[in-house]
GROMACS .gro file of C-alpha atoms in nm:
model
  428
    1UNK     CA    1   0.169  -5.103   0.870
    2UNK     CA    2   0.352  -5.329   0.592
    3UNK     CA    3   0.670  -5.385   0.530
    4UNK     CA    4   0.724  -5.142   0.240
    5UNK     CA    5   0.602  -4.889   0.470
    6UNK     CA    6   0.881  -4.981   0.768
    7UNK     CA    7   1.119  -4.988   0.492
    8UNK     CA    8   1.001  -4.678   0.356
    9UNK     CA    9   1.021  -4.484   0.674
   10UNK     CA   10   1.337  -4.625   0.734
   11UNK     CA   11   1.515  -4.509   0.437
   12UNK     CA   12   1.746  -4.223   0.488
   13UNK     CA   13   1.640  -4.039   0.177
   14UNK     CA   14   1.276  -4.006   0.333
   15UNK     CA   15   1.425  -3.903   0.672
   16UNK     CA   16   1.583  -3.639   0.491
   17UNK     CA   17   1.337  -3.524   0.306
   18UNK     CA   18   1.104  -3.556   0.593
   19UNK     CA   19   1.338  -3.325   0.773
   20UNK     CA   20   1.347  -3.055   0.519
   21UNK     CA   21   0.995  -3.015   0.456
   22UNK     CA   22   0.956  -3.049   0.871
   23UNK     CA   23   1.163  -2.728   0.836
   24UNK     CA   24   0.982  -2.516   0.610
   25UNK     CA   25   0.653  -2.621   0.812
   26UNK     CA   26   0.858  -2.522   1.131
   27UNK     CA   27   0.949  -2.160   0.982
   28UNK     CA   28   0.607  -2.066   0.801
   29UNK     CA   29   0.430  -2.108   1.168
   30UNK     CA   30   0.712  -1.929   1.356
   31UNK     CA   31   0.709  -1.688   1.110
   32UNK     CA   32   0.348  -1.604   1.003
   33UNK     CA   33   0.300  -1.624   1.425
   34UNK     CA   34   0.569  -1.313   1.446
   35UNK     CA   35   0.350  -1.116   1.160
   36UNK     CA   36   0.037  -1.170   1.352
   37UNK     CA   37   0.236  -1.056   1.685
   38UNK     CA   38   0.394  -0.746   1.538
   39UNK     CA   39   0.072  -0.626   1.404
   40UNK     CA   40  -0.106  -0.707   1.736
   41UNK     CA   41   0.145  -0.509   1.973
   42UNK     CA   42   0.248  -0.244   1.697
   43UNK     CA   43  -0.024   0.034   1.631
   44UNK     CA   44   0.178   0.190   1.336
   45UNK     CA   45   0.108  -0.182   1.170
   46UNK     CA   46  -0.267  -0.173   1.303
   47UNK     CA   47  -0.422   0.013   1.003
   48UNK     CA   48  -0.677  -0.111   0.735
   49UNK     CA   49  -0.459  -0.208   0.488
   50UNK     CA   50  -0.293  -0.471   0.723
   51UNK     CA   51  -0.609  -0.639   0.769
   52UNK     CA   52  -0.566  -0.788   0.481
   53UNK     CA   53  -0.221  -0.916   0.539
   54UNK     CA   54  -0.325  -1.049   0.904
   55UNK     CA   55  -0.614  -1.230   0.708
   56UNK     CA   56  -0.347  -1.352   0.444
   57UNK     CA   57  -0.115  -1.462   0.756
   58UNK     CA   58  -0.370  -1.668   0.919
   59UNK     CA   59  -0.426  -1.843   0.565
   60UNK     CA   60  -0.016  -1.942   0.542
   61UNK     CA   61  -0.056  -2.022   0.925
   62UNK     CA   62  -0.321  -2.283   0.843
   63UNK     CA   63  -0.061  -2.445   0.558
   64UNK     CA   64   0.234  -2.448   0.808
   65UNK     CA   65   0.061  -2.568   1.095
   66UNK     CA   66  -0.185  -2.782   0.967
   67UNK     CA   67  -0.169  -2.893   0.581
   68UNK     CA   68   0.241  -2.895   0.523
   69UNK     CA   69   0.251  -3.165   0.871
   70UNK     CA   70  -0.011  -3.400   0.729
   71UNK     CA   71   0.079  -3.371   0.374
   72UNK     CA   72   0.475  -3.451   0.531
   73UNK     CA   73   0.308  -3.789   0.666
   74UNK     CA   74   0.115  -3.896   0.351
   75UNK     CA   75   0.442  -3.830   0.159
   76UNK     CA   76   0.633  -4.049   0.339
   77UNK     CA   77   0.408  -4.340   0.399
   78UNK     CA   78   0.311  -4.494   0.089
   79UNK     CA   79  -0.068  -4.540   0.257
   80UNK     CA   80  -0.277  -4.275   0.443
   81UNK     CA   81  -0.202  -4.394   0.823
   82UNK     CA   82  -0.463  -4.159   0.985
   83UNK     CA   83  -0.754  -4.266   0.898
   84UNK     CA   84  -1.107  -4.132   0.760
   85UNK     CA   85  -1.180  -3.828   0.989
   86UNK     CA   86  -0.811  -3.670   0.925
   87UNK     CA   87  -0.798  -3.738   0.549
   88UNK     CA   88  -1.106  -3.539   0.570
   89UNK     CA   89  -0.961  -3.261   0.816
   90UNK     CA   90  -0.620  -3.255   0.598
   91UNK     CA   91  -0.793  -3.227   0.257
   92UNK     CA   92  -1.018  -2.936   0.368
   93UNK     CA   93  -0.762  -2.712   0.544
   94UNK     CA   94  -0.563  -2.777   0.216
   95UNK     CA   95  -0.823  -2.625   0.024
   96UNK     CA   96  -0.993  -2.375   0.230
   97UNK     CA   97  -0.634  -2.210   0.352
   98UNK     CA   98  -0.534  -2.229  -0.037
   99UNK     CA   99  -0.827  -2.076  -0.160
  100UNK     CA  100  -0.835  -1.797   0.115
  101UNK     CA  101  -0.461  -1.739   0.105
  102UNK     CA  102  -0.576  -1.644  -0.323
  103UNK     CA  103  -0.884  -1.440  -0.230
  104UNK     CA  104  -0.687  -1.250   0.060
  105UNK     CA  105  -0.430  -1.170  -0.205
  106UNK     CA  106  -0.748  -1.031  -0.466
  107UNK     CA  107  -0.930  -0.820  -0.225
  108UNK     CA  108  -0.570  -0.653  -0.120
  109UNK     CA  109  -0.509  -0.567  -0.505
  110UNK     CA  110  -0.849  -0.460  -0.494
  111UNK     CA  111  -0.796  -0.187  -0.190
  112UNK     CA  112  -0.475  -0.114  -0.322
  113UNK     CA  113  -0.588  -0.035  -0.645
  114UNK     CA  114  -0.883   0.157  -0.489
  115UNK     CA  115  -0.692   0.374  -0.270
  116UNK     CA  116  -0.432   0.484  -0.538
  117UNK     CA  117  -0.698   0.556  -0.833
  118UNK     CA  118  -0.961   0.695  -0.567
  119UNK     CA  119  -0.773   0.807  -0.335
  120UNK     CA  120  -1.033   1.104  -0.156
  121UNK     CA  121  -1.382   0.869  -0.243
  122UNK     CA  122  -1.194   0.569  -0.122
  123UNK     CA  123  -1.084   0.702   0.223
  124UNK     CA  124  -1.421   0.733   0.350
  125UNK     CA  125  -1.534   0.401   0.239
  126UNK     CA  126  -1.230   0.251   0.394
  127UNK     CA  127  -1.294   0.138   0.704
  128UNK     CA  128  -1.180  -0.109   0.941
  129UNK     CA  129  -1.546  -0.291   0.928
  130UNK     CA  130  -1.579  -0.262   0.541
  131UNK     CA  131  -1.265  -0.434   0.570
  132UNK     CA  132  -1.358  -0.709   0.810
  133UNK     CA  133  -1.639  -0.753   0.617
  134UNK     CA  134  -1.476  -0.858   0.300
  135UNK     CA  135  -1.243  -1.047   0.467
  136UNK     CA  136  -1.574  -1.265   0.647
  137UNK     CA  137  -1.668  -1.291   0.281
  138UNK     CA  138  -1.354  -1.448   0.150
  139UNK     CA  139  -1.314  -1.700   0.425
  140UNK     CA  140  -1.701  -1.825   0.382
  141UNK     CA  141  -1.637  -1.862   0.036
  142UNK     CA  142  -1.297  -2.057   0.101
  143UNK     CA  143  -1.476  -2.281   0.355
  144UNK     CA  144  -1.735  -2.395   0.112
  145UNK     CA  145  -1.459  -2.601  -0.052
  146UNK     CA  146  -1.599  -2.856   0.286
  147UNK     CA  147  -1.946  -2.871   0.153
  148UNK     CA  148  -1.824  -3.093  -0.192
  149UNK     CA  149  -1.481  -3.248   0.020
  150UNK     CA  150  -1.724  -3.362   0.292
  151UNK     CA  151  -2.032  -3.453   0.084
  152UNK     CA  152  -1.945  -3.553  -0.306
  153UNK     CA  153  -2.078  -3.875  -0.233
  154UNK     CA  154  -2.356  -3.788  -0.099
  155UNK     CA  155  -2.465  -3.546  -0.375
  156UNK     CA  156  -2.300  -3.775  -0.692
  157UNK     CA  157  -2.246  -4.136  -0.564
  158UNK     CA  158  -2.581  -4.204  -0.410
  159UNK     CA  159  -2.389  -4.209  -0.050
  160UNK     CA  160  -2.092  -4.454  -0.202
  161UNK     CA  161  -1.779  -4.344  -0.116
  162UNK     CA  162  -1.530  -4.461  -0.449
  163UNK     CA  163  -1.176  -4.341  -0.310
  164UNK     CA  164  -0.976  -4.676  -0.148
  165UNK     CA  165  -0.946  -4.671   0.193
  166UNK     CA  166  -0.569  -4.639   0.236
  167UNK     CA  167  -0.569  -4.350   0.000
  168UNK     CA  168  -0.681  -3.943   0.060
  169UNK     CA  169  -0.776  -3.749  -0.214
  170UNK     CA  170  -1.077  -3.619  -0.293
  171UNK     CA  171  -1.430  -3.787  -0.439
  172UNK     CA  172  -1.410  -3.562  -0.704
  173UNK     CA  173  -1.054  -3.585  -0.775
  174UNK     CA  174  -1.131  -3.785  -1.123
  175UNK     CA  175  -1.422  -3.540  -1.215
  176UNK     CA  176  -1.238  -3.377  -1.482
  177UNK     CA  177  -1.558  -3.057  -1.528
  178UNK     CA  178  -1.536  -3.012  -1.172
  179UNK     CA  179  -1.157  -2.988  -1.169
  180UNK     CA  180  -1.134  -2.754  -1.420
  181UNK     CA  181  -1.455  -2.505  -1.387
  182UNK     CA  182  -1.280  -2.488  -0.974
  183UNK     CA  183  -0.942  -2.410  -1.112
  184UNK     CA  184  -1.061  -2.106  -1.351
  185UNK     CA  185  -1.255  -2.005  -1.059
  186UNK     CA  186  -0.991  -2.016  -0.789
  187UNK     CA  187  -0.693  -1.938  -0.978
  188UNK     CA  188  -0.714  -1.836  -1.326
  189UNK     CA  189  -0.985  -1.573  -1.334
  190UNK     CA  190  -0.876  -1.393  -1.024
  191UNK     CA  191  -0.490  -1.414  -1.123
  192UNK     CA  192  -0.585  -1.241  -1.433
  193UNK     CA  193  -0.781  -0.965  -1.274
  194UNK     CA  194  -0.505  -0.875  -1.003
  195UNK     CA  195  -0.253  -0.827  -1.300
  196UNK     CA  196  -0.491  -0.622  -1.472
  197UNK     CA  197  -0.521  -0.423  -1.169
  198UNK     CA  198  -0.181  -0.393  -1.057
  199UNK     CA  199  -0.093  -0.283  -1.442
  200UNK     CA  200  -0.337   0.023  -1.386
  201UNK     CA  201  -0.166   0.056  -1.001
  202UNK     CA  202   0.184   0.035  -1.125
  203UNK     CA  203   0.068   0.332  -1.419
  204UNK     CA  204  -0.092   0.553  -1.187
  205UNK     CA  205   0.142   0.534  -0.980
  206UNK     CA  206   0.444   0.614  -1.202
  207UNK     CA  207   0.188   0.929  -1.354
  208UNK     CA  208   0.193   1.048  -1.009
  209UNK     CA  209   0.559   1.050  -0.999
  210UNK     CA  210   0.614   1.169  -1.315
  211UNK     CA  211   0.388   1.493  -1.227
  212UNK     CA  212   0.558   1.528  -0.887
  213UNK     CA  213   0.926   1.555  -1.076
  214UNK     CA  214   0.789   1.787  -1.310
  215UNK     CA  215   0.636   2.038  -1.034
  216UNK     CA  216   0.990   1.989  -0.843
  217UNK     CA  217   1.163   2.086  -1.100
  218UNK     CA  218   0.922   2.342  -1.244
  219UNK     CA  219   0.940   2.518  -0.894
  220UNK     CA  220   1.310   2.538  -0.903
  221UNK     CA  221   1.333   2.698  -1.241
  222UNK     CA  222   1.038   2.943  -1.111
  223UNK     CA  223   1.261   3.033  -0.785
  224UNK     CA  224   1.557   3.137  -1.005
  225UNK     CA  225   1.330   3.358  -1.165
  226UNK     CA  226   1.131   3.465  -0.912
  227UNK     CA  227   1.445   3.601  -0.734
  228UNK     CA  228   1.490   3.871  -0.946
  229UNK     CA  229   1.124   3.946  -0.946
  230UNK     CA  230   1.089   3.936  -0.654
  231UNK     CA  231   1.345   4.220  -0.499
  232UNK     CA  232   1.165   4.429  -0.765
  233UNK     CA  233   0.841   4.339  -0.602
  234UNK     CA  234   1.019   4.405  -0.261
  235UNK     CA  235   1.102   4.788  -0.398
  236UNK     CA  236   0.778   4.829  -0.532
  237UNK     CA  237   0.609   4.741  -0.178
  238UNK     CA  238   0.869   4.985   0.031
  239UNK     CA  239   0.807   5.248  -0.185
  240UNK     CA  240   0.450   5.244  -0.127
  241UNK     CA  241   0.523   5.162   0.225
  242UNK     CA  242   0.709   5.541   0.219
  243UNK     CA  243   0.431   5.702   0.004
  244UNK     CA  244   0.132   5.586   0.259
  245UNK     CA  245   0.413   5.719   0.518
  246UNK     CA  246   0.438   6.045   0.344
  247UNK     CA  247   0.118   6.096   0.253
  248UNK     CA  248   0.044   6.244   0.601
  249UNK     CA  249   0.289   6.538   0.493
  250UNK     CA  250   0.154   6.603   0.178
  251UNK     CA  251  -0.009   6.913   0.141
  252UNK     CA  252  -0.414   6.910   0.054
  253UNK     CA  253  -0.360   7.009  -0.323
  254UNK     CA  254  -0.133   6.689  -0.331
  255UNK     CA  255  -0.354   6.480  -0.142
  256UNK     CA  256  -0.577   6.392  -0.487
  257UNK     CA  257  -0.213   6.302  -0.670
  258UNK     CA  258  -0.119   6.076  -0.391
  259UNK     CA  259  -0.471   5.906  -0.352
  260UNK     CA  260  -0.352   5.831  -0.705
  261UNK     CA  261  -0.025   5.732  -0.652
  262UNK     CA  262  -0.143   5.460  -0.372
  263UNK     CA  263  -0.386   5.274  -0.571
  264UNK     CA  264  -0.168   5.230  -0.842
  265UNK     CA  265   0.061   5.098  -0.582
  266UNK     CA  266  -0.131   4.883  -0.410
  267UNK     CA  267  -0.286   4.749  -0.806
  268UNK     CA  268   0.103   4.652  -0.837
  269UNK     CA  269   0.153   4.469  -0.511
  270UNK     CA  270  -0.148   4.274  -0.629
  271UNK     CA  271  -0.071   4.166  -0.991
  272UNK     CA  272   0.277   4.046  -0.789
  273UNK     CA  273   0.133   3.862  -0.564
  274UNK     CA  274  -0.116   3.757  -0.838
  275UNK     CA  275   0.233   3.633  -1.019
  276UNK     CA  276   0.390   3.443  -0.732
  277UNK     CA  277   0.066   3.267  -0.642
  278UNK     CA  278   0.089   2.968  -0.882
  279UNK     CA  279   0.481   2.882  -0.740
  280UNK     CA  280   0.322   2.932  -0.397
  281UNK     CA  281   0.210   2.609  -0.439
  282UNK     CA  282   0.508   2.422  -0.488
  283UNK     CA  283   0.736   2.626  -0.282
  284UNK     CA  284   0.927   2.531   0.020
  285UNK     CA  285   1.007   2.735   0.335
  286UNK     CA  286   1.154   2.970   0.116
  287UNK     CA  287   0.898   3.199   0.090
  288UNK     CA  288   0.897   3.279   0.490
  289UNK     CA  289   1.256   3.365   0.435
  290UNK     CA  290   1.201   3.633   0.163
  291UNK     CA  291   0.944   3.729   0.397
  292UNK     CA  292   1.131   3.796   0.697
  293UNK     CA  293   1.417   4.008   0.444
  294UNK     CA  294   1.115   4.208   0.283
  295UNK     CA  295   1.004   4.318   0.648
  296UNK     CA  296   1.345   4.366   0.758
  297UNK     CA  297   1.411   4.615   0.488
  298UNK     CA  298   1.131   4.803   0.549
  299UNK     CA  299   1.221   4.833   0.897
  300UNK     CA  300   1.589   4.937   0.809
  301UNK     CA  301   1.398   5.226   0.543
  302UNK     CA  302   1.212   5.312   0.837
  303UNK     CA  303   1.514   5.393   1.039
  304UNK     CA  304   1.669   5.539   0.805
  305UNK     CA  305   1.426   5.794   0.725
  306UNK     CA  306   1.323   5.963   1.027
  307UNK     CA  307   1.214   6.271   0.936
  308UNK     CA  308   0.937   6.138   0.780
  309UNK     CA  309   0.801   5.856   1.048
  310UNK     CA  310   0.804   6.152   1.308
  311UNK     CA  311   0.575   6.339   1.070
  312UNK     CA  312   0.337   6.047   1.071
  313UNK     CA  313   0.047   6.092   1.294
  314UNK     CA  314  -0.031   5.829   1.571
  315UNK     CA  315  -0.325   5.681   1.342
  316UNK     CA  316  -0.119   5.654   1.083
  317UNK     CA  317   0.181   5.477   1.262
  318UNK     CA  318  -0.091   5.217   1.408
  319UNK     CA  319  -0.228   5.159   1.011
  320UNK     CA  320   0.082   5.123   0.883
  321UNK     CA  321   0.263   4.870   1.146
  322UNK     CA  322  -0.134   4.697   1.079
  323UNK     CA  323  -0.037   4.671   0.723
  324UNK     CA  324   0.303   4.550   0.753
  325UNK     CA  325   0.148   4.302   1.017
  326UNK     CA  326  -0.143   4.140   0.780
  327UNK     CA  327   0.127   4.133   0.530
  328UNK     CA  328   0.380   3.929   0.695
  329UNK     CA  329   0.171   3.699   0.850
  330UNK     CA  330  -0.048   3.648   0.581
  331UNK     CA  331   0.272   3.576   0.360
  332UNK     CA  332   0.412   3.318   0.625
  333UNK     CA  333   0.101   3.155   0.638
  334UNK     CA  334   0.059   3.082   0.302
  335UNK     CA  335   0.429   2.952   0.284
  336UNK     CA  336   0.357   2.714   0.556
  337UNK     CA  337   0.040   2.631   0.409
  338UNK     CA  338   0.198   2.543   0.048
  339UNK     CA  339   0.529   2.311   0.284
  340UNK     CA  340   0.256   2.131   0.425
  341UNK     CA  341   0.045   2.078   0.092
  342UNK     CA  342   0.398   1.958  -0.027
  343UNK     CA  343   0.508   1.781   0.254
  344UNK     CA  344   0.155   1.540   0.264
  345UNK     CA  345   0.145   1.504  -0.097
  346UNK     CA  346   0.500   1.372  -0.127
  347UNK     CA  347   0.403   1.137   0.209
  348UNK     CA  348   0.101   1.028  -0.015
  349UNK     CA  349   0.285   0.934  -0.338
  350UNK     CA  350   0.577   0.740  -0.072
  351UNK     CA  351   0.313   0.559   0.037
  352UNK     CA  352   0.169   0.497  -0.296
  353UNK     CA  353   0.513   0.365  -0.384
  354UNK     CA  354   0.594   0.126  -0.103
  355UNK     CA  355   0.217   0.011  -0.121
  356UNK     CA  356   0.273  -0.042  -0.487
  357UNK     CA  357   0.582  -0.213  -0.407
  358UNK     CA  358   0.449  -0.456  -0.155
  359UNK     CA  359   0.201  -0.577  -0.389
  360UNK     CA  360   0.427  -0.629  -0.686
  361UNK     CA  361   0.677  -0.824  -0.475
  362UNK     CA  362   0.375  -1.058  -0.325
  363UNK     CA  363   0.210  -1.117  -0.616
  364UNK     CA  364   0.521  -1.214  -0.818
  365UNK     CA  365   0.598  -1.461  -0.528
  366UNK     CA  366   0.226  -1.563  -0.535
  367UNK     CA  367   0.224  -1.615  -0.934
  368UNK     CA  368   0.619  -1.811  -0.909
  369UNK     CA  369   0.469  -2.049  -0.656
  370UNK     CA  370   0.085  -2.093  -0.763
  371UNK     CA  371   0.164  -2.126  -1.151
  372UNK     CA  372   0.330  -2.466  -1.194
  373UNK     CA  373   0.109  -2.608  -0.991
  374UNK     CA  374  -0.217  -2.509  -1.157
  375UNK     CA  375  -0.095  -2.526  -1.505
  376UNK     CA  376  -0.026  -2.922  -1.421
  377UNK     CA  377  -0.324  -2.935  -1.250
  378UNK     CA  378  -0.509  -2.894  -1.564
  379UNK     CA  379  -0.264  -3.110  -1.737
  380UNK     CA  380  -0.355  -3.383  -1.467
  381UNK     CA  381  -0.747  -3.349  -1.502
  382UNK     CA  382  -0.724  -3.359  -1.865
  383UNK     CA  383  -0.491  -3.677  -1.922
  384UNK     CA  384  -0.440  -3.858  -1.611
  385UNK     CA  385  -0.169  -3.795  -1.304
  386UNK     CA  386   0.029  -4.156  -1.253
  387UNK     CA  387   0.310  -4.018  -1.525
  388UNK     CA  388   0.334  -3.676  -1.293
  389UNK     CA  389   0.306  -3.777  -0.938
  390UNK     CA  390   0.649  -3.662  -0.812
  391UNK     CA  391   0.642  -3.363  -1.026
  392UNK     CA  392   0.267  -3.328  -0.908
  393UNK     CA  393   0.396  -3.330  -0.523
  394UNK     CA  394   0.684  -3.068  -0.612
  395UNK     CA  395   0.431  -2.859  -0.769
  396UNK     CA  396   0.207  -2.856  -0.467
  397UNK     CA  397   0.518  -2.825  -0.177
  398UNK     CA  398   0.620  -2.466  -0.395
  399UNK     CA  399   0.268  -2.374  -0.375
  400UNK     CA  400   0.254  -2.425   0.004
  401UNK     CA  401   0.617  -2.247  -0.021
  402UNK     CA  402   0.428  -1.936  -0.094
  403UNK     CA  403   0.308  -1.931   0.244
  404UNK     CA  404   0.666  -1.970   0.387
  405UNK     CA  405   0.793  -1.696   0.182
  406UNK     CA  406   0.464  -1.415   0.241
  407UNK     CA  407   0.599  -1.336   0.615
  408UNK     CA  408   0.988  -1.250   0.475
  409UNK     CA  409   0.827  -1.007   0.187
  410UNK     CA  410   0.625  -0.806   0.455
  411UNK     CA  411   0.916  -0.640   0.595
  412UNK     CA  412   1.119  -0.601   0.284
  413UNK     CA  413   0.849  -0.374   0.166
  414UNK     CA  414   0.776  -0.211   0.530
  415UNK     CA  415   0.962  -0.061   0.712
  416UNK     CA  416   0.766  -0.080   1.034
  417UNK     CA  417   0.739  -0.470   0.966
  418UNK     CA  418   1.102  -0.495   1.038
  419UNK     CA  419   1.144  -0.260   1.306
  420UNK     CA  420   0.904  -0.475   1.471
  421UNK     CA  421   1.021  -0.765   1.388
  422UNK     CA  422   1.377  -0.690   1.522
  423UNK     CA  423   1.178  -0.536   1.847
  424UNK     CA  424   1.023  -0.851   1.890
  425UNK     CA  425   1.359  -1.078   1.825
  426UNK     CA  426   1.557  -0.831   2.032
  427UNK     CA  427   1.790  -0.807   1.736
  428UNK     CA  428   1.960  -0.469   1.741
   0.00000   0.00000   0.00000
């Protein structure tokens, strides 16, 4: 090693530096370690979806563990020290975990956006091997950055490699088509799809809400008026209730009048039911409860009028406790029905919203970390890189950043992450 490089290693601004970036290294293993162990002895965290962040994990485990150390020695040695084989190793872990730390993050939009636009068609398609499957896909892809790492010579230089020795960069690292046709590929194209996708997640999304607001507070206006209508309807059914009752006392020249007089009560039961049907659908518990008062009252007629209900033949009792019966417990089981409906649609659009949410906040980190280093990346294969090469470094040390910051989003957007998280840590 020469002089400049003792010197050099020696200096206390490089120890310090060396120290720092040892640190974020440090904390993106420990950290992308913890996600993989909280989704591995969590099964709340063991769903489809999470796939996709355990693929994204190992990706930002590769950068701390592997790419952020080397890249640390280069930086701080004005010469590669490690010769040929680990120049080799370091370069394609730094593109391979790179590129499948960006195509993780574009097949996640993709499900994302899948299972909030097609939510019913999606969730049969959705499964764990589908999933495992395109997550194969992105990683082959991402290690076919070795084939022109490993073999650009071979393919362009006849065999000759034309990097010095004491350097590691690429063959192709002044091959300014290459450079650029790799960057719109890796970065540029599928940056602009994900935005274009989580535009039309972040809209359908917000529609959803927007229609669940205005069925809230449609129902509650409805309620207010359906408890006035719905005592009438409550009168309506006793009194029919009494004339079935009575009808086993009328006498046989009253029996056609009364025949009458039934299925005109029943047609008005009906048409209210009819009425209530469409707030059925966005009621709440309630309905049980008017329920339980509508069979109460009849009960407290039924005591109350004697006379009749002794006149009632056997039959007639059994018939009419059978109506009251059906009634009830069709009535409650249409209320619970409609609290479920409720209850799982407003657990679908939460989870619409945190998914949304997690997204949003990794793809802003994603874009904030990834975007100053591509757009001089393009700068550098157009016009050279000796006038950039410290803002060149700082623009690749944020990108491997992103992989620092991924594991501290998860649980900010999940609440299961950071139970499990603090489970893990014992942190109460």
């Amino acid at each position: 090693m020469s002089k400049n490089t003792t010197e050099n290693s020696t200096n206390p601004h490089s120890a310090i530096l060396g120290l720092f970036l040892g640190s974020i290294s440090l904390i993106t293993i420990v950290m992308n370690i913890l996600v993989l162990c909280a989704v591995k002895t969590e099964k709340k965290l063991q769903t489809v979806g999470n796939l996709y962040i355990v693929s994204l994990s190992i990706a930002d485990l590769i950068v701390g563990a592997a790419v952020m150390p080397l890249n640390i020695v280069y930086l701080l040695s004005p010469v590669w020290p490690l010769g040929l084989p680990a120049c080799s190793f370091w370069l394609s872990m730094d593109y391979v975990a790179c590129t499948a730390s960006i195509f993780n993050l574009f097949i996640l939009c993709i499900d994302r956006y899948r299972s909030v636009q097609q939510p019913l068609k999606y969730l049969k398609y959705r499964t764990k091997m589908r999933a495992s499957l395109m997550i194969l896909g992105v990683w082959l892809l991402s290690f076919m950055w070795v084939i022109p790492i490993l073999g650009w010579h071979v393919f362009a230089n006849n065999g000759e490699r034309k990097v010095e020795k004491y350097k590691c960069e690429t063959e192709f690292s002044k091959v300014t088509w290459f450079k650029v046709l790799t960057a719109i590929v890796n970065f540029y194209v599928p940056s602009i799809i994900m935005l274009w996708f989580y535009y039309k997640i972040f809209r359908a999304v917000r529609k959803h809400c927007q229609h669940r607001e205005l069925i809230n507070g449609s129902y509650q206006s409805f309620s207010e008026k359906n408890s006035i209508h719905h005592s009438k309807t409550k009168n309506e059914q006793s009194i029919c209730l009494q004339k079935q009752i009575l009808d086993g006392n009328a006498p046989p020249k009253d029996k056609q009048s009364l025949d009458k007089a039934e299925n005109k009560c029943m047609s008005v039961t009906k048409e209210n039911e009819n009425e209530e049907e469409p707030g059925s659908q966005d009621s709440d518990l309630s309905d049980a409860s008017h329920n339980h008062t509508f069979t109460e009252e009849v009960s407290s007629r039924e005591h109350s009028n004697p006379k009749p209900e002794r006149a009632c033949s056997p039959q007639e009792k059994t018939e009419n406790r059978d109506f009251k019966g059906l009634t009830y417990l069709r009535k409650t089981w249409q209320s619970l029905h409609t609290h479920s409906k409720r209850h799982i649609q407003g657990l679908h659009g939460n989870r619409e919203r945190k998914a949304a949410k997690q997204l949003g906040v990794i793809m802003a980190a994603f874009m904030l970390c990834w975007i100053p280093y591509f757009v001089l990346f393009m700068v550098i294969a157009l016009h050279g890189h000796k006038q950039f090469s410290k803002l060149h470094m700082f623009t690749i040390w944020l990108g491997y950043v992103n992989s620092t910051l991924n594991p501290f989003l998860y649980p900010l957007c999940n609440q299961n992450f950071k139970k499990t998280f603090k489970k893990i840590l014992h942190i109460h």
